[in-house]
Amino acid sequence: MNKKAGLGFYIFLGIFVFVIMFPFIWVFLTSLKPLDEIYYSFAWFTTDPSLNSYVSALTTRPLMTYMANSIIVSSLTTIIAIAVASMAAYALTRLPIKFKGTILGLVLASAMFPPIAIISPIFNLINDLGLRNSYPGLIIPYMTISMPLAVWILSTFFKKIPFELEESAKLDGASPFQTYRKIIFPLAAPGIFTTAILVFIAAWNEYLFALTINTQDSARTIPVGISMYQSQYTVPWGDITAATVIVTIPIVVLVLIFQRRIVAGLTSGSVKE
Amino acid sequence: MPRKGKKSFQVNEKQLGYLMVLPAILIILAVIIWPIGQSMYNSLFDYRLNDPERSQTMLSSEVDLERYIDNHFFLEGTLEDVLETAEGEPWQEEAESAIGGISEYHEQLRNEDEVAERYETVEEMVNSFEVVADQDLKYASIDSDLSESYEEALLNAQDLMNEQAVDADEEDESLFMDASSQIGAVDRALLSSNFIGLSHYTNYFQDSRMWQSLANTFIFTGISVALELFLGLMIALVIHRAFIGRGVVRAAVLIPWAIPTAVSAMMWRYLLDGQSGVIAHYLEQLNLIGDSSTMLSTAIGGMSSVILADVWKTTPYMALLILAGLQTINYGLYEAAEVDGANKLQRFFFITIPMLKSTILVALLFRTLDAFRVFDLIYVLTGGGPANATEVISVYAYTTLFSQQNFGGGSALSVIVFLCIALISIIFIKLIGSDLFEGKTGNS
């Protein structure tokens, strides 16, 4: 925080933000254009804005169903992962158990697994359980991405809570579980919330499992649904841009509200403090 | 130090600790460790979902009881008719011995342990037209020698039927053809082991498409991660200062990271499209590419496109991590260095870089692994094309698994991805050392 920000800096900043946002800006502008302009003109602004692409995006494919599926699957995944992972992270950081290093190593190794390496047995498992095209059929495989992520980030947050609080709770006669529930959990709430956002985004963005396991249109999630707008012969850019705008809105809102927390969560694992 | 509770039933801290980690460990074992083991196991078999004779992994010979019982029922009747027709014919003896052989082997098969256990249950289900969904009931393992000699006997009988059909009159011909096809159906219910050891691996090591996709993966990972690190570091250094509008910049940086990769891949497909893509259009206007269709229809263009889309999506994330690392560096260090007469460049190389080392390595580790596992970006943006020029190993494995339904070969490819990832992780973790675990395991 040493250097003063001059005019040149703000120009750089403006260009930087513009370059990053350009794809969104262009996609948004396209979604408002009438069909013939999309294919034959590179003008930035249309003189004849219309919402036809939005209507078409919502009617040709069940976009709102995809959205609902994504919300339900991601939320349930987040709740389950956080509940299980917060207990594990608490024990790993604050209780006198053995093999902590081994267990954290296992968690870290799990976070590095390529999903493609486990997709076929998971596919067989979900198929045998008769869970294809259902919510549990995605929530179970989503544990593979959410559980290691949640344990890893939560461990960092739990570690930061002062140990003195626990000591005094212990002196007052609280059991370890009571300490966890009454002292640690409320104090760790911001960290837990941050982790939840990151887990939610990870589940929301998952593609490979959703593509192979839920193949019925009514059970698809957003990432897969979006990639289904194209047909063999035509690519309806109007529909695609409109659908992109619609599905990006929830993420933009989430980011705008929780940006500080997200940054804290992302950097917690990589920066020593 | 175990605490003495008032109640007799109370767990101490240690026990509670194990109890609290247990669910997470069980889940990780069930959905990650077990499946990877299963993938390794499956890769040793010629295992194809779309071929009933190889639709599961079989260490020994097996019989598909559902199929066997269903077809054997018809075959028995047909063979009796054949025997009647053969009466007084010159080939009567041959027919009797062939058909007698089949029924003898059938009896032997029925006496096999696992078959004897399940035969009647399955028979009942078949007779009432129920589907045998329970795999343990449907398949019974049998002696490999028996299976082999039975199949031989069936093939003999089939040959005989085919021979007789040539000269027979119309009615007999259709009887013989029926018998022949029913024998074939029974034969297909006898499954020989599809264990092939490491054959998939030796095949793929000579498969140019595998090497091509592995090379594509390394090229994609190497170039995109290097660009992301360089640009991320530059951006972090520039924006590491007080300025108005930090919130706007932070949000702008986070949005590309937060949207689904499949959605961003779709956006880039539009922006780089040869006809309607605005970025392809501008690149052509600037004479950077010869023709606006270059980006998605040539090998170099395709690889550049996926790298561009990846760099756009993750450079901001890299910058953010490095910026957080920069903010932890004590400013006093720079002042001290300045007093000692170190110039800007020296301060960068002797303070900034060493202090950022562990942040950069951790960021590099996770980015490299992410890039190496890339699937959705390429699957949606180029589909691996044009002409496999952007096909990475995960896409090749996916195509083998789910388009060709070749679960054996696809598993072998996915194990190769896994081994590469493991190797990369080990190298990085060696470089990072114990820093990765620091601040996580408590006092230990």
XYZ file of C-alpha atoms in Angstrom:
717
model
C 0.000 0.000 0.000
C 2.958 2.268 -0.552
C 2.417 3.696 -3.993
C 0.006 6.491 -4.830
C -2.448 5.791 -7.574
C -1.994 8.257 -10.450
C -3.937 8.889 -13.633
C -1.935 6.330 -15.585
C -2.845 3.743 -13.018
C -6.547 4.404 -13.367
C -6.284 4.174 -17.140
C -4.582 0.799 -16.755
C -7.254 -0.254 -14.293
C -9.994 0.810 -16.682
C -8.470 -1.185 -19.535
C -7.948 -4.191 -17.265
C -11.544 -4.223 -16.047
C -12.813 -3.648 -19.577
C -10.797 -6.554 -21.002
C -12.079 -8.885 -18.289
C -15.659 -7.764 -18.668
C -15.680 -7.552 -22.465
C -17.083 -11.071 -23.101
C -19.955 -10.369 -20.721
C -20.636 -6.954 -22.222
C -20.657 -8.331 -25.748
C -22.828 -11.313 -24.835
C -25.275 -9.001 -23.098
C -25.407 -6.627 -26.079
C -25.920 -9.569 -28.440
C -28.781 -10.928 -26.385
C -30.709 -7.712 -27.074
C -30.172 -7.730 -30.835
C -32.737 -8.962 -33.314
C -31.753 -12.236 -34.988
C -30.509 -10.977 -38.348
C -28.149 -8.493 -36.704
C -26.520 -11.246 -34.632
C -25.314 -13.082 -37.675
C -24.412 -10.292 -40.078
C -23.229 -7.295 -38.127
C -20.528 -6.444 -35.666
C -22.082 -3.174 -34.549
C -21.877 -2.731 -30.805
C -25.333 -1.340 -30.200
C -28.491 -2.347 -31.906
C -30.933 0.306 -33.018
C -33.800 -2.073 -32.536
C -33.420 -3.824 -29.162
C -35.733 -6.747 -28.534
C -36.321 -9.419 -25.897
C -37.114 -12.118 -28.443
C -33.951 -14.039 -27.658
C -34.924 -14.194 -23.986
C -38.377 -15.485 -24.788
C -36.880 -18.064 -27.128
C -34.213 -19.115 -24.595
C -36.863 -19.741 -21.967
C -39.246 -21.598 -24.252
C -37.016 -23.787 -26.435
C -35.360 -25.408 -23.437
C -36.429 -25.724 -19.785
C -33.921 -23.189 -18.509
C -35.822 -22.577 -15.286
C -35.844 -26.322 -14.580
C -32.069 -26.418 -15.043
C -31.805 -23.487 -12.671
C -34.007 -25.134 -10.026
C -32.047 -28.391 -10.329
C -28.766 -26.547 -9.927
C -30.003 -24.662 -6.877
C -31.326 -27.792 -5.149
C -28.339 -30.005 -5.900
C -25.762 -27.345 -4.992
C -27.555 -26.355 -1.771
C -27.957 -29.915 -0.509
C -24.370 -30.739 -1.417
C -23.210 -27.676 0.502
C -25.248 -28.453 3.605
C -24.123 -32.072 3.806
C -20.491 -31.302 3.043
C -20.287 -28.471 5.567
C -21.973 -30.471 8.339
C -19.617 -33.420 7.941
C -16.491 -31.436 7.114
C -16.824 -28.970 9.986
C -16.787 -31.791 12.510
C -13.764 -33.353 10.847
C -11.934 -30.031 10.622
C -12.643 -29.333 14.291
C -11.247 -32.679 15.374
C -8.248 -32.285 13.087
C -7.294 -28.860 14.368
C -8.311 -28.872 18.019
C -8.689 -32.366 19.446
C -5.792 -34.600 20.501
C -6.154 -37.323 17.895
C -3.397 -39.242 16.158
C -2.666 -39.484 12.424
C -3.612 -35.850 11.791
C -0.950 -35.523 9.136
C -2.046 -38.721 7.447
C -5.682 -37.703 7.409
C -4.950 -34.222 6.065
C -2.713 -35.825 3.466
C -5.588 -38.051 2.432
C -7.886 -35.027 2.211
C -5.390 -33.072 0.133
C -4.759 -36.046 -2.155
C -8.523 -36.403 -2.610
C -8.755 -32.751 -3.624
C -6.244 -33.468 -6.364
C -8.067 -36.441 -7.857
C -9.041 -36.073 -11.501
C -12.816 -36.647 -11.721
C -12.325 -38.615 -14.931
C -10.462 -41.285 -12.932
C -13.509 -42.074 -10.807
C -16.349 -41.344 -13.210
C -16.914 -44.896 -14.512
C -17.216 -46.692 -11.132
C -19.373 -43.830 -9.826
C -21.541 -44.105 -12.929
C -21.945 -47.863 -12.365
C -22.707 -47.300 -8.680
C -25.375 -44.662 -9.315
C -26.813 -46.795 -12.104
C -27.016 -49.887 -9.866
C -28.651 -47.852 -7.114
C -31.226 -46.653 -9.643
C -30.369 -43.028 -8.869
C -29.719 -41.721 -12.369
C -31.638 -38.561 -13.225
C -32.273 -37.819 -9.562
C -30.870 -35.316 -7.071
C -29.052 -37.882 -4.880
C -27.502 -39.207 -8.090
C -25.557 -35.959 -8.330
C -25.158 -35.166 -4.634
C -23.271 -38.417 -3.973
C -20.614 -37.817 -6.638
C -20.444 -34.135 -5.676
C -19.085 -35.215 -2.296
C -15.869 -36.021 -4.167
C -15.282 -32.359 -4.932
C -16.950 -30.701 -1.949
C -15.717 -32.795 0.974
C -11.932 -32.367 0.553
C -12.406 -28.688 -0.329
C -14.532 -28.041 2.761
C -12.256 -29.901 5.194
C -9.217 -28.141 3.775
C -10.538 -24.577 4.014
C -12.354 -25.093 7.320
C -9.180 -26.397 8.952
C -7.525 -23.073 8.209
C -10.385 -21.113 9.723
C -10.727 -23.284 12.836
C -7.020 -22.991 13.479
C -7.301 -19.226 13.809
C -9.727 -19.302 16.741
C -7.815 -18.664 19.993
C -7.277 -21.769 22.080
C -7.798 -19.875 25.365
C -11.568 -19.816 24.795
C -11.701 -23.570 24.738
C -9.554 -23.854 27.827
C -11.878 -21.639 29.823
C -14.958 -23.485 28.564
C -13.321 -26.697 29.667
C -12.640 -25.244 33.095
C -16.297 -24.321 33.341
C -17.124 -27.990 32.817
C -18.260 -28.031 29.182
C -17.854 -31.320 27.315
C -15.793 -31.264 24.106
C -18.929 -31.509 22.006
C -20.559 -28.673 23.949
C -17.419 -26.602 23.425
C -17.660 -27.275 19.718
C -21.345 -26.419 19.517
C -21.464 -23.419 21.848
C -18.032 -21.810 21.517
C -16.264 -22.848 18.354
C -19.144 -23.121 15.908
C -20.484 -19.590 16.488
C -16.973 -18.129 16.365
C -16.176 -20.032 13.234
C -19.478 -19.066 11.611
C -17.952 -16.504 9.221
C -15.364 -19.056 8.114
C -18.009 -21.734 7.739
C -20.143 -19.381 5.709
C -17.214 -18.508 3.446
C -16.455 -22.184 2.922
C -20.113 -22.812 2.154
C -20.051 -20.206 -0.619
C -16.981 -21.771 -2.200
C -18.433 -25.280 -1.968
C -21.704 -24.027 -3.445
C -19.917 -22.441 -6.417
C -17.858 -25.598 -6.968
C -21.007 -27.749 -7.022
C -22.841 -25.234 -9.192
C -20.083 -25.317 -11.809
C -19.574 -29.102 -11.955
C -19.925 -30.497 -15.468
C -18.566 -34.027 -15.971
C -20.746 -35.909 -13.458
C -23.827 -33.910 -14.406
C -23.221 -34.668 -18.076
C -22.920 -38.431 -17.644
C -25.298 -39.178 -14.790
C -28.305 -36.945 -15.387
C -29.040 -37.330 -19.067
C -32.745 -36.500 -18.973
C -33.546 -32.911 -19.780
C -35.711 -32.566 -16.675
C -32.782 -33.501 -14.411
C -30.031 -31.472 -16.050
C -28.137 -28.723 -14.295
C -27.180 -25.335 -15.719
C -23.677 -26.019 -17.056
C -24.873 -29.046 -18.997
C -28.163 -27.416 -19.993
C -26.374 -24.422 -21.494
C -24.190 -26.626 -23.640
C -27.322 -28.333 -25.003
C -28.675 -25.246 -26.746
C -26.732 -26.039 -29.873
C -28.116 -28.524 -32.312
C -26.241 -30.531 -34.898
C -26.643 -27.992 -37.676
C -27.335 -24.584 -36.220
C -26.018 -22.655 -33.292
C -28.723 -20.291 -32.027
C -26.454 -17.549 -30.690
C -29.413 -15.385 -29.711
C -30.802 -18.073 -27.394
C -27.367 -18.926 -26.070
C -26.425 -15.362 -25.211
C -29.778 -14.721 -23.565
C -29.531 -17.957 -21.569
C -25.975 -17.066 -20.563
C -27.129 -13.704 -19.253
C -29.934 -15.328 -17.270
C -27.752 -18.002 -15.653
C -24.915 -15.595 -14.915
C -27.128 -13.260 -12.899
C -27.309 -15.451 -9.731
C -23.523 -15.852 -9.710
C -22.985 -12.121 -10.216
C -25.322 -11.346 -7.324
C -23.547 -13.900 -5.127
C -20.160 -12.429 -5.990
C -21.260 -8.839 -5.463
C -22.685 -9.566 -2.029
C -19.993 -11.888 -0.742
C -16.871 -10.773 -2.580
C -14.853 -10.080 0.562
C -15.667 -13.479 1.997
C -14.886 -15.265 -1.242
C -11.477 -13.627 -1.442
C -10.808 -14.527 2.197
C -11.749 -18.140 1.491
C -9.730 -18.413 -1.701
C -6.591 -17.021 -0.173
C -6.846 -18.734 3.200
C -5.223 -21.928 2.039
C -2.352 -20.408 0.126
C -1.127 -17.484 2.204
C 0.642 -17.750 5.508
C -0.545 -15.267 8.055
C -6.088 -36.152 29.360
C -9.399 -37.990 29.526
C -12.044 -36.158 31.492
C -14.101 -37.919 34.083
C -17.725 -37.172 33.315
C -20.586 -37.318 35.734
C -22.454 -39.817 33.618
C -21.011 -43.250 33.139
C -21.452 -43.070 29.372
C -19.269 -40.301 28.143
C -16.627 -40.180 25.465
C -13.340 -38.498 26.099
C -11.807 -35.891 23.810
C -9.800 -38.365 21.851
C -12.693 -40.686 21.163
C -14.877 -37.760 20.265
C -12.165 -36.590 17.902
C -12.092 -39.894 16.037
C -15.873 -39.968 15.995
C -15.989 -36.526 14.429
C -13.461 -37.287 11.673
C -14.978 -40.648 10.880
C -17.920 -39.569 8.656
C -15.700 -37.419 6.460
C -13.151 -40.204 6.096
C -15.823 -42.772 5.282
C -17.293 -40.515 2.602
C -13.878 -39.854 1.096
C -13.118 -43.582 1.094
C -16.478 -44.433 -0.456
C -16.635 -41.853 -3.225
C -12.974 -41.264 -4.027
C -10.626 -44.012 -2.883
C -12.868 -46.972 -3.674
C -13.759 -45.729 -7.182
C -10.136 -45.113 -8.141
C -9.307 -48.656 -7.043
C -12.260 -49.877 -9.061
C -11.042 -47.946 -12.124
C -7.651 -49.604 -11.804
C -9.293 -53.011 -11.506
C -11.615 -52.408 -14.473
C -8.695 -51.350 -16.625
C -7.403 -54.928 -16.492
C -10.437 -56.283 -18.326
C -11.838 -56.177 -21.825
C -14.966 -54.629 -20.403
C -17.549 -53.108 -22.757
C -21.013 -51.993 -21.757
C -22.440 -52.428 -25.238
C -21.386 -56.084 -25.623
C -23.462 -58.549 -23.541
C -20.618 -61.046 -23.497
C -18.235 -58.514 -21.954
C -20.574 -56.191 -20.074
C -18.975 -56.953 -16.737
C -15.579 -57.852 -15.371
C -15.076 -61.615 -15.078
C -12.032 -63.208 -13.561
C -13.260 -66.735 -14.377
C -15.774 -68.129 -16.838
C -19.364 -67.323 -16.065
C -22.805 -68.120 -17.271
C -25.501 -65.509 -17.776
C -28.282 -67.612 -16.224
C -31.134 -65.423 -17.399
C -30.020 -65.673 -21.003
C -29.012 -69.308 -20.689
C -32.279 -70.560 -19.208
C -34.385 -68.532 -21.590
C -32.594 -69.841 -24.698
C -31.913 -73.370 -23.476
C -35.636 -73.914 -23.010
C -36.279 -73.385 -26.722
C -33.155 -75.225 -27.780
C -34.189 -78.415 -25.955
C -37.446 -78.616 -27.900
C -35.820 -77.822 -31.206
C -33.116 -80.428 -30.737
C -35.737 -83.112 -30.042
C -37.357 -82.244 -33.362
C -33.971 -82.467 -35.026
C -33.437 -85.949 -33.588
C -36.790 -87.078 -34.977
C -35.962 -85.715 -38.404
C -32.579 -87.400 -38.305
C -34.086 -90.829 -37.756
C -33.059 -93.220 -40.521
C -30.877 -90.562 -42.137
C -27.177 -91.277 -42.744
C -26.212 -88.593 -40.235
C -28.401 -89.971 -37.408
C -25.470 -91.202 -35.380
C -23.589 -87.964 -35.712
C -26.644 -85.987 -34.613
C -27.264 -88.216 -31.618
C -23.733 -87.878 -30.366
C -23.668 -84.126 -30.886
C -27.000 -83.521 -29.193
C -26.213 -86.035 -26.456
C -23.004 -84.118 -25.774
C -24.969 -80.908 -25.312
C -27.361 -82.408 -22.794
C -24.482 -84.025 -20.932
C -22.705 -80.692 -20.570
C -25.989 -79.074 -19.627
C -26.305 -81.496 -16.710
C -22.717 -80.837 -15.664
C -23.363 -77.126 -15.795
C -26.424 -77.495 -13.592
C -24.316 -79.300 -11.007
C -21.799 -76.483 -10.716
C -22.051 -75.048 -7.181
C -23.162 -71.523 -7.990
C -25.441 -72.630 -10.809
C -27.181 -75.238 -8.664
C -27.840 -72.588 -6.024
C -29.467 -70.083 -8.344
C -30.876 -72.077 -11.253
C -34.359 -72.613 -9.947
C -34.825 -69.082 -8.669
C -33.790 -67.611 -11.994
C -35.860 -70.192 -13.903
C -38.935 -69.141 -11.981
C -38.265 -65.502 -12.737
C -37.690 -66.180 -16.418
C -40.889 -68.207 -16.631
C -42.871 -65.361 -15.123
C -41.162 -62.872 -17.474
C -39.396 -61.004 -14.700
C -36.159 -59.193 -15.431
C -33.276 -60.494 -13.333
C -31.820 -57.212 -12.132
C -29.737 -58.662 -9.316
C -26.302 -59.185 -10.859
C -25.291 -61.717 -8.209
C -28.244 -63.865 -9.123
C -27.941 -63.430 -12.863
C -24.295 -64.414 -13.219
C -22.784 -67.609 -11.817
C -19.150 -68.483 -12.181
C -18.404 -71.890 -13.662
C -15.371 -74.045 -14.270
C -13.393 -72.671 -17.212
C -12.695 -76.139 -18.671
C -16.348 -77.071 -18.572
C -17.279 -73.799 -20.235
C -14.713 -74.391 -22.949
C -15.744 -77.978 -23.734
C -19.418 -77.015 -23.613
C -18.819 -74.223 -26.091
C -16.892 -76.617 -28.321
C -19.763 -79.106 -28.255
C -22.215 -76.342 -29.089
C -20.121 -75.170 -32.017
C -19.853 -78.747 -33.329
C -23.598 -79.158 -33.221
C -24.028 -75.781 -34.877
C -21.708 -76.793 -37.724
C -23.688 -79.990 -38.232
C -26.948 -78.048 -38.402
C -25.507 -75.583 -40.900
C -24.231 -78.465 -43.073
C -27.584 -80.247 -43.063
C -29.471 -77.064 -43.860
C -27.728 -76.792 -47.240
C -29.317 -79.887 -48.790
C -32.529 -80.064 -46.782
C -36.002 -79.274 -48.087
C -37.645 -76.037 -47.062
C -39.309 -77.258 -43.870
C -36.228 -79.045 -42.554
C -34.019 -76.184 -43.572
C -35.894 -73.774 -41.343
C -35.746 -76.275 -38.466
C -31.976 -76.617 -38.855
C -31.497 -72.875 -39.118
C -33.565 -72.375 -35.940
C -31.474 -74.973 -34.131
C -28.299 -73.312 -35.338
C -29.292 -69.845 -34.157
C -30.590 -71.156 -30.818
C -27.315 -72.974 -30.241
C -25.579 -69.676 -30.943
C -27.784 -67.911 -28.380
C -26.992 -70.490 -25.681
C -23.333 -70.219 -26.563
C -23.477 -66.461 -26.029
C -24.796 -67.008 -22.500
C -21.542 -68.790 -21.656
C -19.086 -66.057 -20.916
C -15.390 -66.624 -20.831
C -13.162 -64.518 -18.623
C -12.328 -61.105 -20.069
C -9.311 -60.548 -17.868
C -6.549 -59.258 -20.105
C -3.971 -58.002 -17.617
C -2.068 -54.939 -18.774
C -2.986 -55.293 -22.456
C -4.920 -51.999 -22.484
C -1.868 -50.189 -21.218
C 0.508 -51.795 -23.705
C -1.968 -50.982 -26.485
C -2.322 -47.371 -25.440
C 1.431 -46.955 -25.167
C 1.522 -47.675 -28.902
C -1.551 -45.582 -29.671
C -0.636 -42.333 -31.393
C -3.965 -40.771 -30.383
C -3.109 -41.357 -26.702
C 0.316 -39.718 -27.088
C -1.219 -36.874 -29.061
C -3.817 -36.229 -26.358
C -1.205 -36.462 -23.616
C 0.996 -33.993 -25.518
C -2.015 -31.685 -25.974
C -2.645 -31.841 -22.229
C 0.936 -30.888 -21.416
C 0.969 -28.093 -24.000
C -2.317 -26.696 -22.737
C -1.239 -26.939 -19.086
C 2.253 -25.575 -19.605
C 1.342 -22.576 -21.719
C -1.828 -21.547 -19.919
C -0.367 -21.862 -16.400
C 2.808 -19.995 -17.395
C 0.775 -17.163 -18.942
C -1.542 -17.044 -15.946
C 1.354 -16.853 -13.509
C 3.158 -14.128 -15.477
C 0.074 -11.991 -16.086
C -1.245 -12.647 -12.573
C 2.028 -11.510 -11.015
C 2.146 -8.362 -13.167
C -1.438 -7.447 -12.368
C -0.964 -8.106 -8.653
C 2.136 -5.902 -8.545
C 0.326 -3.079 -10.305
C -2.831 -3.121 -8.238
C -0.989 -3.606 -4.944
C -1.586 -0.055 -3.770
C -4.319 2.126 -2.350
C -6.853 3.233 -4.925
C -10.483 4.122 -5.248
C -12.753 1.402 -6.586
C -11.126 -1.716 -5.143
C -14.558 -3.274 -4.771
C -15.332 -2.892 -8.470
C -12.018 -4.440 -9.459
C -12.443 -7.299 -7.010
C -15.906 -8.084 -8.327
C -14.726 -7.849 -11.939
C -11.941 -10.257 -11.141
C -14.158 -12.736 -9.323
C -16.988 -13.039 -11.823
C -15.054 -14.900 -14.561
C -13.703 -17.239 -11.891
C -17.165 -17.871 -10.433
C -19.209 -18.630 -13.541
C -19.360 -22.249 -14.691
C -16.559 -23.189 -17.095
C -19.134 -24.665 -19.465
C -20.887 -21.287 -19.628
C -17.645 -19.405 -20.277
C -16.677 -21.989 -22.902
C -20.010 -21.359 -24.628
C -19.352 -17.597 -24.542
C -15.926 -18.032 -26.099
C -17.317 -20.287 -28.766
C -19.518 -17.411 -29.751
C -16.804 -14.753 -29.516
C -14.364 -16.822 -31.598
C -16.896 -18.146 -34.095
C -15.735 -17.835 -37.711
C -18.895 -16.058 -38.866
C -20.463 -14.244 -35.945
C -17.564 -14.061 -33.497
C -16.551 -10.536 -32.682
C -13.098 -11.362 -31.319
C -12.269 -13.512 -34.328
C -13.497 -10.613 -36.458
C -11.278 -8.060 -34.711
C -8.273 -10.393 -34.846
C -8.769 -10.624 -38.598
C -9.077 -6.854 -38.926
C -5.820 -6.450 -37.002
C -4.211 -8.979 -39.345
C -3.293 -11.198 -36.433
C -5.002 -14.107 -38.118
C -5.467 -14.661 -41.821
C -9.134 -15.443 -41.733
C -11.768 -15.139 -39.017
C -12.448 -18.876 -39.153
C -8.826 -19.623 -38.170
C -9.503 -19.679 -34.438
C -11.816 -22.663 -34.318
C -10.970 -24.525 -37.524
C -7.205 -24.922 -37.456
C -5.023 -26.879 -35.064
C -3.009 -23.909 -33.794
C -6.079 -21.685 -33.712
C -8.003 -24.277 -31.683
C -5.247 -24.664 -29.106
C -4.855 -20.864 -28.888
C -8.604 -20.543 -28.370
C -8.771 -22.922 -25.426
C -5.677 -21.360 -23.861
C -7.125 -17.868 -24.341
C -10.406 -18.872 -22.704
C -8.562 -20.487 -19.795
C -6.239 -17.529 -19.284
C -9.211 -15.160 -19.316
C -11.024 -17.220 -16.701
C -8.207 -17.919 -14.250
C -5.624 -15.126 -14.498
C -7.753 -12.925 -12.226
C -7.829 -15.739 -9.666
C -4.065 -16.074 -9.847
C -3.656 -12.307 -9.426
C -5.902 -12.413 -6.380
C -3.867 -15.135 -4.673
C -0.595 -13.365 -5.390
C -2.017 -10.055 -4.222
C -2.970 -11.658 -0.906
C 0.585 -12.946 -0.633
C 2.002 -9.487 -1.385
C -0.079 -7.976 1.363
C 1.552 -10.174 3.974
C 5.057 -8.925 3.180
C 6.322 -6.597 5.863
C 6.880 -3.163 4.323
C 9.780 -2.571 6.696
C 11.843 -5.015 4.638
C 11.636 -2.763 1.605
C 12.549 0.324 3.624
C 15.548 -1.420 5.122
C 16.676 -2.567 1.670
C 16.250 0.928 0.289
C 18.401 2.348 3.067
C 21.024 -0.256 2.218
C 20.976 1.006 -1.345
C 19.085 -1.792 -3.099
C 17.416 -0.651 -6.301
C 13.867 -1.507 -7.374
C 14.882 -4.571 -9.346
C 17.001 -5.916 -6.529
C 14.183 -5.375 -4.070
C 11.854 -7.304 -6.358
C 14.197 -10.253 -6.805
C 15.564 -10.447 -3.274
C 12.497 -9.549 -1.223
C 9.263 -9.890 -3.203
C 10.022 -13.138 -5.000
C 11.462 -15.072 -2.000
C 8.629 -13.871 0.243
C 6.058 -14.914 -2.358
C 7.642 -18.272 -3.050
C 5.296 -20.451 -1.053
C 2.184 -18.521 -2.155
C 3.205 -18.899 -5.790
C 4.027 -22.581 -5.447
C 0.704 -23.392 -3.800
C -1.162 -21.389 -6.447
C 0.858 -23.105 -9.167
C 0.144 -26.534 -7.708
C -3.613 -26.062 -7.747
C -3.667 -24.331 -11.130
C -1.473 -26.982 -12.738
C -3.674 -29.776 -11.439
C -6.822 -27.961 -12.573
C -5.384 -27.354 -16.022
C -4.207 -30.938 -16.326
C -7.670 -32.281 -15.452
C -9.366 -29.899 -17.893
C -12.472 -31.373 -19.436
C -15.485 -29.073 -19.692
C -13.684 -26.107 -21.267
C -12.403 -28.186 -24.165
C -15.404 -30.483 -24.443
C -17.744 -27.503 -24.863
C -15.466 -25.045 -26.712
C -13.908 -27.269 -29.372
C -15.099 -30.784 -28.551
C -11.444 -31.845 -28.885
C -11.354 -30.726 -32.500
C -10.476 -29.689 -35.099
C -9.261 -33.214 -35.973
C -8.305 -34.011 -32.355
C -5.904 -31.052 -32.249
C -7.213 -29.976 -28.842
C -8.211 -33.392 -27.527
C -6.760 -33.658 -24.032
C -6.422 -36.950 -22.201
C -9.582 -36.454 -20.105
C -11.661 -35.872 -23.237
C -10.150 -38.956 -24.887
C -10.928 -41.019 -21.776
C -14.497 -39.673 -21.682
C -15.087 -40.494 -25.355
C -13.726 -44.017 -24.865
C -15.838 -44.568 -21.751
C -19.163 -43.106 -22.739
C -19.287 -42.784 -26.534
C -17.637 -46.117 -27.287
C -18.902 -47.684 -24.042
C -15.465 -49.214 -23.657
C -15.139 -49.212 -19.872
C -11.956 -51.286 -19.834
C -9.967 -49.082 -22.193
C -11.480 -45.886 -20.826
C -10.535 -46.913 -17.299
C -6.973 -47.523 -18.423
C -6.862 -43.996 -19.889
C -8.323 -42.496 -16.727
C -5.749 -44.349 -14.630
C -3.062 -42.805 -16.857
C -4.512 -39.346 -16.065
C -4.480 -40.255 -12.385
C -0.840 -41.363 -12.475
C 0.219 -38.145 -14.231
C -1.623 -36.073 -11.627
C -0.029 -38.050 -8.800
C 3.417 -37.475 -10.282
C 2.844 -33.733 -10.696
C 1.514 -33.453 -7.125
C 4.476 -35.293 -5.667
C 6.938 -33.025 -7.482
C 5.148 -29.893 -6.259
C 4.744 -31.098 -2.702
C 8.460 -31.891 -2.587
C 9.118 -28.304 -3.707
C 6.674 -26.737 -1.279
C 7.685 -28.894 1.637
C 5.863 -28.716 4.938
C 4.420 -25.239 4.255
C 1.310 -26.800 2.792
C 0.278 -28.239 6.123
C 1.443 -25.341 8.234
C -1.285 -23.778 10.305
C -3.617 -26.746 9.934
C -2.705 -29.528 12.293
C -2.728 -27.525 15.483
C 0.204 -27.760 17.853
C 1.725 -30.837 16.309
